[in-house]
Coordinates of C-alpha atoms and ligand atoms in Angstrom, one line a residue:
X1 CA -37.8 230.6 -121.2
X2 CA -36.1 229.5 -117.7
X3 CA -36.5 231.9 -115.0
X4 CA -34.9 232.0 -112.1
X5 CA -36.5 233.3 -108.6
X6 CA -34.6 234.9 -105.6
X7 CA -36.4 234.1 -102.2
X8 CA -38.1 231.9 -103.3
X9 CA -38.9 230.7 -100.1
X10 CA -40.4 233.2 -99.4
X11 CA -44.4 234.8 -99.3
X12 CA -44.3 236.1 -102.9
X13 CA -41.9 234.6 -104.1
X14 CA -43.4 230.9 -103.1
X15 CA -46.4 232.5 -104.9
X16 CA -44.8 232.7 -108.0
X17 CA -43.4 230.0 -107.8
X18 CA -45.9 227.5 -107.7
X19 CA -47.9 229.4 -110.5
X20 CA -45.3 228.8 -112.9
X21 CA -44.8 224.9 -111.5
X22 CA -48.5 224.6 -112.5
X23 CA -47.6 226.1 -116.0
X24 CA -44.7 223.9 -116.2
X25 CA -42.1 226.1 -116.7
X26 CA -38.5 225.6 -116.2
X27 CA -37.4 227.3 -113.2
X28 CA -34.5 228.0 -111.1
X29 CA -34.4 228.5 -107.8
X30 CA -32.1 230.4 -105.5
X31 CA -32.4 229.9 -102.2
X32 CA -30.0 230.1 -98.7
X33 CA -32.2 227.0 -96.8
X34 CA -32.0 223.8 -99.3
X35 CA -34.3 221.6 -97.6
X36 CA -37.3 224.6 -96.8
X37 CA -37.1 225.4 -100.3
X38 CA -37.5 220.9 -101.3
X39 CA -40.6 221.1 -98.7
X40 CA -42.1 223.7 -100.2
X41 CA -41.9 222.8 -104.0
X42 CA -40.5 219.1 -104.2
X43 CA -37.0 217.5 -105.5
X44 CA -35.4 218.5 -108.8
X45 CA -36.6 217.8 -111.8
X46 CA -35.5 218.6 -115.6
X47 CA -37.8 221.7 -114.8
X48 CA -37.0 222.7 -111.5
X49 CA -33.3 223.7 -110.3
X50 CA -32.2 224.9 -106.8
X51 CA -29.1 226.9 -106.5
X52 CA -28.3 226.7 -103.0
X53 CA -26.1 228.7 -101.2
X54 CA -25.3 232.2 -99.8
X55 CA -26.2 235.4 -102.4
X56 CA -23.2 237.0 -101.7
X57 CA -21.1 234.4 -103.4
X58 CA -19.9 234.7 -106.6
X59 CA -19.6 231.3 -108.1
X60 CA -23.2 230.8 -106.3
X61 CA -24.5 234.2 -108.4
X62 CA -22.6 232.4 -111.9
X63 CA -24.7 229.1 -110.9
X64 CA -27.7 231.0 -110.5
X65 CA -27.2 233.5 -113.1
X66 CA -26.0 232.1 -115.9
X67 CA -28.7 232.0 -119.3
X68 CA -31.6 232.6 -117.3
X69 CA -34.0 235.3 -119.5
X70 CA -36.0 236.3 -116.5
X71 CA -34.9 236.6 -112.9
X72 CA -36.9 237.8 -110.3
X73 CA -35.7 239.3 -107.2
X74 CA -37.7 238.9 -103.9
X75 CA -35.5 238.9 -101.0
X76 CA -37.5 239.4 -97.7
X77 CA -36.8 242.2 -95.3
X78 CA -33.0 242.4 -93.4
X79 CA -30.2 244.5 -92.5
X80 CA -28.3 243.3 -95.6
X81 CA -30.8 243.5 -98.2
X82 CA -29.6 246.5 -99.7
X83 CA -26.2 245.3 -100.1
X84 CA -27.2 241.8 -101.2
X85 CA -29.9 243.3 -103.9
X86 CA -27.4 245.5 -105.4
X87 CA -25.1 242.2 -105.5
X88 CA -27.3 240.3 -107.5
X89 CA -28.9 242.8 -109.9
X90 CA -24.7 243.4 -110.7
X91 CA -24.7 239.4 -111.0
X92 CA -27.4 239.6 -113.7
X93 CA -25.8 242.2 -115.7
X94 CA -22.4 240.0 -115.5
X95 CA -24.0 236.4 -116.2
X96 CA -27.4 237.1 -118.5
X97 CA -29.1 238.9 -120.9
X98 CA -32.0 238.3 -118.6
X99 CA -35.0 240.7 -117.4
X100 CA -35.3 241.8 -114.2
X101 CA -38.6 241.9 -112.0
X102 CA -38.0 243.2 -108.8
X103 CA -40.4 243.0 -106.1
X104 CA -40.3 246.5 -104.4
X105 CA -43.0 248.7 -102.4
X106 CA -45.3 250.9 -103.2
X107 CA -44.4 254.4 -102.8
X108 CA -40.2 253.4 -102.4
X109 CA -38.2 256.6 -103.4
X110 CA -35.2 257.3 -102.1
X111 CA -35.8 260.6 -100.4
X112 CA -38.5 258.8 -98.5
X113 CA -39.4 259.7 -94.9
X114 CA -38.4 256.3 -93.5
X115 CA -36.1 253.3 -94.3
X116 CA -37.4 250.4 -95.8
X117 CA -38.9 252.8 -98.6
X118 CA -35.8 254.3 -99.1
X119 CA -33.8 251.6 -99.3
X120 CA -36.5 250.2 -101.9
X121 CA -36.1 253.6 -103.4
X122 CA -32.4 253.2 -104.0
X123 CA -32.6 249.9 -105.2
X124 CA -35.7 250.5 -107.6
X125 CA -32.8 253.7 -108.7
X126 CA -29.7 251.0 -109.0
X127 CA -31.6 248.7 -111.3
X128 CA -32.8 251.5 -113.6
X129 CA -28.9 252.9 -113.8
X130 CA -27.9 249.4 -114.6
X131 CA -29.3 249.4 -117.9
X132 CA -31.2 245.9 -117.5
X133 CA -34.7 245.7 -118.8
X134 CA -36.6 246.0 -116.0
X135 CA -40.2 246.0 -114.3
X136 CA -41.0 247.1 -111.0
X137 CA -43.7 245.3 -108.6
X138 CA -44.3 247.9 -105.4
X139 CA -47.2 246.0 -103.5
X140 CA -49.1 247.9 -100.2
X141 CA -48.5 246.9 -97.1
X142 CA -49.6 243.7 -97.0
X143 CA -52.6 241.7 -95.2
X144 CA -50.1 239.3 -93.8
X145 CA -48.4 241.8 -91.6
X146 CA -51.9 241.1 -89.0
X147 CA -50.5 237.6 -88.2
X148 CA -47.5 239.1 -86.8
X149 CA -50.0 241.0 -84.2
X150 CA -52.0 237.6 -83.9
X151 CA -50.2 236.3 -80.6
X152 CA -51.3 239.7 -78.6
X153 CA -54.7 239.7 -80.4
X154 CA -55.4 236.2 -79.4
X155 CA -53.9 236.7 -75.7
X156 CA -55.7 240.0 -75.0
X157 CA -57.9 240.8 -77.8
X158 CA -55.6 243.7 -79.3
X159 CA -52.6 245.3 -80.8
X160 CA -50.5 248.3 -81.2
X161 CA -49.4 250.7 -83.5
X162 CA -49.4 254.2 -84.7
X163 CA -51.4 254.1 -87.4
X164 CA -54.8 255.9 -86.1
X165 CA -56.5 256.9 -88.6
X166 CA -54.1 256.5 -91.7
X167 CA -55.8 254.3 -94.5
X168 CA -53.8 251.2 -96.0
X169 CA -54.9 249.2 -99.3
X170 CA -53.4 246.1 -97.7
X171 CA -52.7 243.5 -100.3
X172 CA -52.4 239.7 -99.9
X173 CA -49.2 239.0 -100.9
X174 CA -50.3 235.9 -103.1
X175 CA -52.5 238.4 -105.3
X176 CA -48.8 240.0 -106.0
X177 CA -47.3 236.4 -106.4
X178 CA -49.8 236.1 -109.0
X179 CA -49.2 239.5 -110.4
X180 CA -45.5 238.2 -110.8
X181 CA -46.3 235.3 -112.9
X182 CA -48.4 237.2 -115.1
X183 CA -45.7 239.6 -116.1
X184 CA -43.5 237.1 -116.1
X185 CA -45.7 235.1 -118.5
X186 CA -46.8 237.6 -120.9
X187 CA -43.4 240.0 -122.5
X188 CA -45.8 242.3 -123.2
X189 CA -46.7 243.3 -120.2
X190 CA -42.6 244.0 -119.2
X191 CA -40.6 246.9 -119.1
X192 CA -43.5 249.2 -116.4
X193 CA -43.7 249.9 -112.4
X194 CA -46.8 248.5 -111.2
X195 CA -48.8 249.8 -108.3
X196 CA -50.5 247.3 -106.6
X197 CA -52.9 246.9 -103.6
X198 CA -55.8 245.3 -102.2
X199 CA -60.1 246.4 -103.1
X200 CA -60.0 248.6 -100.6
X201 CA -58.2 251.4 -97.8
X202 CA -59.2 250.8 -94.5
X203 CA -57.6 252.3 -91.4
X204 CA -56.6 249.9 -88.9
X205 CA -59.3 250.8 -86.4
X206 CA -61.7 249.5 -89.1
X207 CA -58.9 246.2 -89.3
X208 CA -60.1 245.7 -86.2
X209 CA -63.4 245.5 -86.6
X210 CA -63.3 243.4 -89.7
X211 CA -61.2 240.9 -87.3
X212 CA -64.1 241.2 -84.6
X213 CA -66.9 240.1 -87.1
X214 CA -64.4 237.2 -87.8
X215 CA -63.7 236.2 -85.0
X216 CA -66.9 236.7 -82.8
X217 CA -65.3 238.8 -79.9
X218 CA -64.1 242.4 -79.9
X219 CA -60.9 243.1 -81.2
X220 CA -58.7 246.7 -80.8
X221 CA -56.3 247.8 -82.0
X222 CA -54.4 250.5 -79.9
X223 CA -52.4 253.5 -81.0
X224 CA -49.6 254.4 -78.5
X225 CA -46.7 256.5 -79.0
X226 CA -43.4 255.6 -80.8
X227 CA -41.4 255.2 -77.3
X228 CA -44.5 252.9 -75.8
X229 CA -43.8 250.6 -78.6
X230 CA -40.3 250.8 -79.1
X231 CA -40.3 249.6 -75.4
X232 CA -43.1 246.6 -76.5
X233 CA -40.9 245.3 -79.6
X234 CA -38.1 245.4 -77.3
X235 CA -39.7 243.2 -74.2
X236 CA -40.8 240.7 -77.5
X237 CA -37.2 240.5 -78.5
X238 CA -37.6 242.2 -81.4
X239 CA -34.1 243.8 -83.0
X240 CA -33.9 247.5 -82.7
X241 CA -33.3 247.9 -86.8
X242 CA -36.0 246.2 -87.3
X243 CA -37.8 247.6 -84.8
X244 CA -36.7 251.2 -86.0
X245 CA -38.2 249.8 -89.7
X246 CA -41.5 248.9 -88.1
X247 CA -42.3 252.3 -86.4
X248 CA -41.3 254.1 -89.8
X249 CA -43.8 252.0 -91.7
X250 CA -46.3 253.1 -89.5
X251 CA -45.6 256.7 -89.8
X252 CA -45.4 256.4 -93.6
X253 CA -49.1 254.4 -93.7
X254 CA -50.6 257.3 -91.3
X255 CA -49.3 259.9 -93.5
X256 CA -51.7 257.8 -96.2
X257 CA -48.3 256.1 -98.1
X258 CA -50.3 253.0 -99.4
X259 CA -53.7 254.8 -99.1
X260 CA -54.8 254.6 -102.7
X261 CA -56.4 251.6 -104.2
X262 CA -55.3 250.7 -107.6
X263 CA -56.8 248.5 -110.6
X264 CA -53.4 246.7 -111.6
X265 CA -54.1 243.4 -109.9
X266 CA -57.2 243.0 -112.2
X267 CA -55.5 244.5 -114.7
X268 CA -52.5 242.1 -114.8
X269 CA -54.1 238.5 -113.4
X270 CA -57.9 239.5 -114.9
X271 CA -58.8 238.5 -110.9
X272 CA -60.3 241.2 -108.6
X273 CA -57.6 241.2 -105.4
X274 CA -58.4 239.4 -102.5
X275 CA -60.5 241.0 -99.9
X276 CA -59.2 241.6 -95.9
X277 CA -62.4 239.7 -95.1
X278 CA -61.7 236.9 -97.3
X279 CA -57.7 236.7 -95.5
X280 CA -59.1 237.2 -92.0
X281 CA -61.6 233.8 -92.4
X282 CA -58.9 232.0 -93.8
X283 CA -56.9 232.8 -91.1
X284 CA -58.9 232.7 -88.6
X285 CA -57.7 230.2 -86.2
X286 CA -54.7 232.1 -85.5
X287 CA -56.8 235.0 -83.9
X288 CA -58.3 232.5 -81.1
X289 CA -58.0 233.5 -77.8
X290 CA -55.3 231.3 -75.7
Ligands
NAP301 N1 -44.3 243.3 -95.3 C1 -45.0 244.1 -95.7 O1 -46.1 244.8 -95.9 C2 -44.9 244.5 -97.9 C3 -45.3 245.5 -98.5 C4 -44.7 246.0 -99.4 C5 -43.2 245.5 -100.2 N2 -42.5 244.8 -98.8 C6 -41.7 243.9 -99.5 O2 -41.6 242.9 -99.9 C7 -40.5 242.3 -99.7 C8 -40.1 241.1 -98.7 O3 -41.4 239.5 -99.4 P1 -41.6 238.2 -98.6 O4 -42.3 239.0 -97.2 O5 -42.2 237.9 -99.5 O6 -40.8 238.3 -98.1 P2 -40.6 237.0 -97.0 O7 -41.2 236.0 -97.0 O8 -40.2 237.3 -95.7 O9 -39.2 236.4 -97.3 C9 -38.6 236.4 -99.1 C10 -37.5 235.3 -98.6 O10 -35.8 236.2 -98.7 C11 -34.8 235.2 -97.6 N3 -34.0 236.3 -97.2 C12 -34.5 237.0 -96.5 N4 -33.2 237.6 -95.8 C13 -32.4 237.1 -96.9 C14 -30.7 237.0 -96.7 N5 -30.0 237.9 -95.3 N6 -30.2 235.9 -97.0 C15 -30.6 235.5 -97.9 N7 -31.7 234.8 -98.5 C16 -32.5 236.3 -97.9 C17 -36.1 234.7 -97.4 O11 -35.6 233.2 -97.2 P3 -35.8 232.4 -95.8 O12 -36.8 231.4 -96.3 O13 -34.5 231.3 -96.0 O14 -35.7 233.2 -94.6 C18 -36.7 234.1 -98.3 O15 -36.7 233.3 -98.6 C19 -39.5 243.1 -98.4 O16 -38.6 243.8 -99.7 C20 -40.4 243.9 -98.3 O17 -40.0 245.2 -98.2 C21 -43.4 244.3 -98.0

């Protein structure tokens, strides 16, 4: 079995690659940044091949997909993501008879109220329409999103958003990578759509209490309006499209889109999902005062 991983230098796909490397499964990694990938996973071996290039380049895609048995699509967020992933799905169909495992998002829906869930819904539907055999992994809000607030927490012991009361069953990206490895390892798990969440749903003010307990000082989540948040993003140089995505995600979280807790991580991996408290303890230094 040869497994192609797209997005290997990312959080979820990186964890997947580490798992599969440990199990000696032949891997082909399609990345745009070869140096970054080799730093993470080492030089090429008979069990590890790199295909380095742009994801819209048909020659690159032909080399990457030819003869693979499983393709994991774990692209990060960008304005190009939808077009690139449509191209990747179409390229699988042209160059291989492969099972596709796609990283989507919990509550993805082509009619969703916010951009990221809508785009994933459209891509899930494109994959379904392609006729390729496939598995969808639909994780909740990543715990690692809290690290995006680390600079603000370090400097002011506060961070800002628009999720005053919505409950969010945050997941550790390593659990998503572990679930992906389980699906790739065991063909009997393939062909389904899996809602993946952490072990508990918390509000953002409760997450602030967990951070406070971890760092030993009072940290607050300050809920504010979208205009103020948009100005804050602009002041920090965040592009308008990304600010729009983030504000949409906050709306979805406040509406409870990621409030449900599932047992799917445990079912797939045989282990309970990592807790938010454990994640924060591991990342405590990121929130240290400056
Ligand atoms: N954040 C959340 O709370 C959350 C929750 C559920 C689902 N998701 C979904 O999970 C996915 C992100 O997963 P992740 O955090 O593991 O991803 P990530 O770490 O941000 O990046 C994954 C990979 O995508 C590559 N990449 C990004 N843009 C690219 C482009 N334009 N061309 C080529 N490669 C590109 C990155 O390459 P480089 O290393 O070279 O940059 C990296 O290898 C998104 O689809 C997101 O919607 C996110």
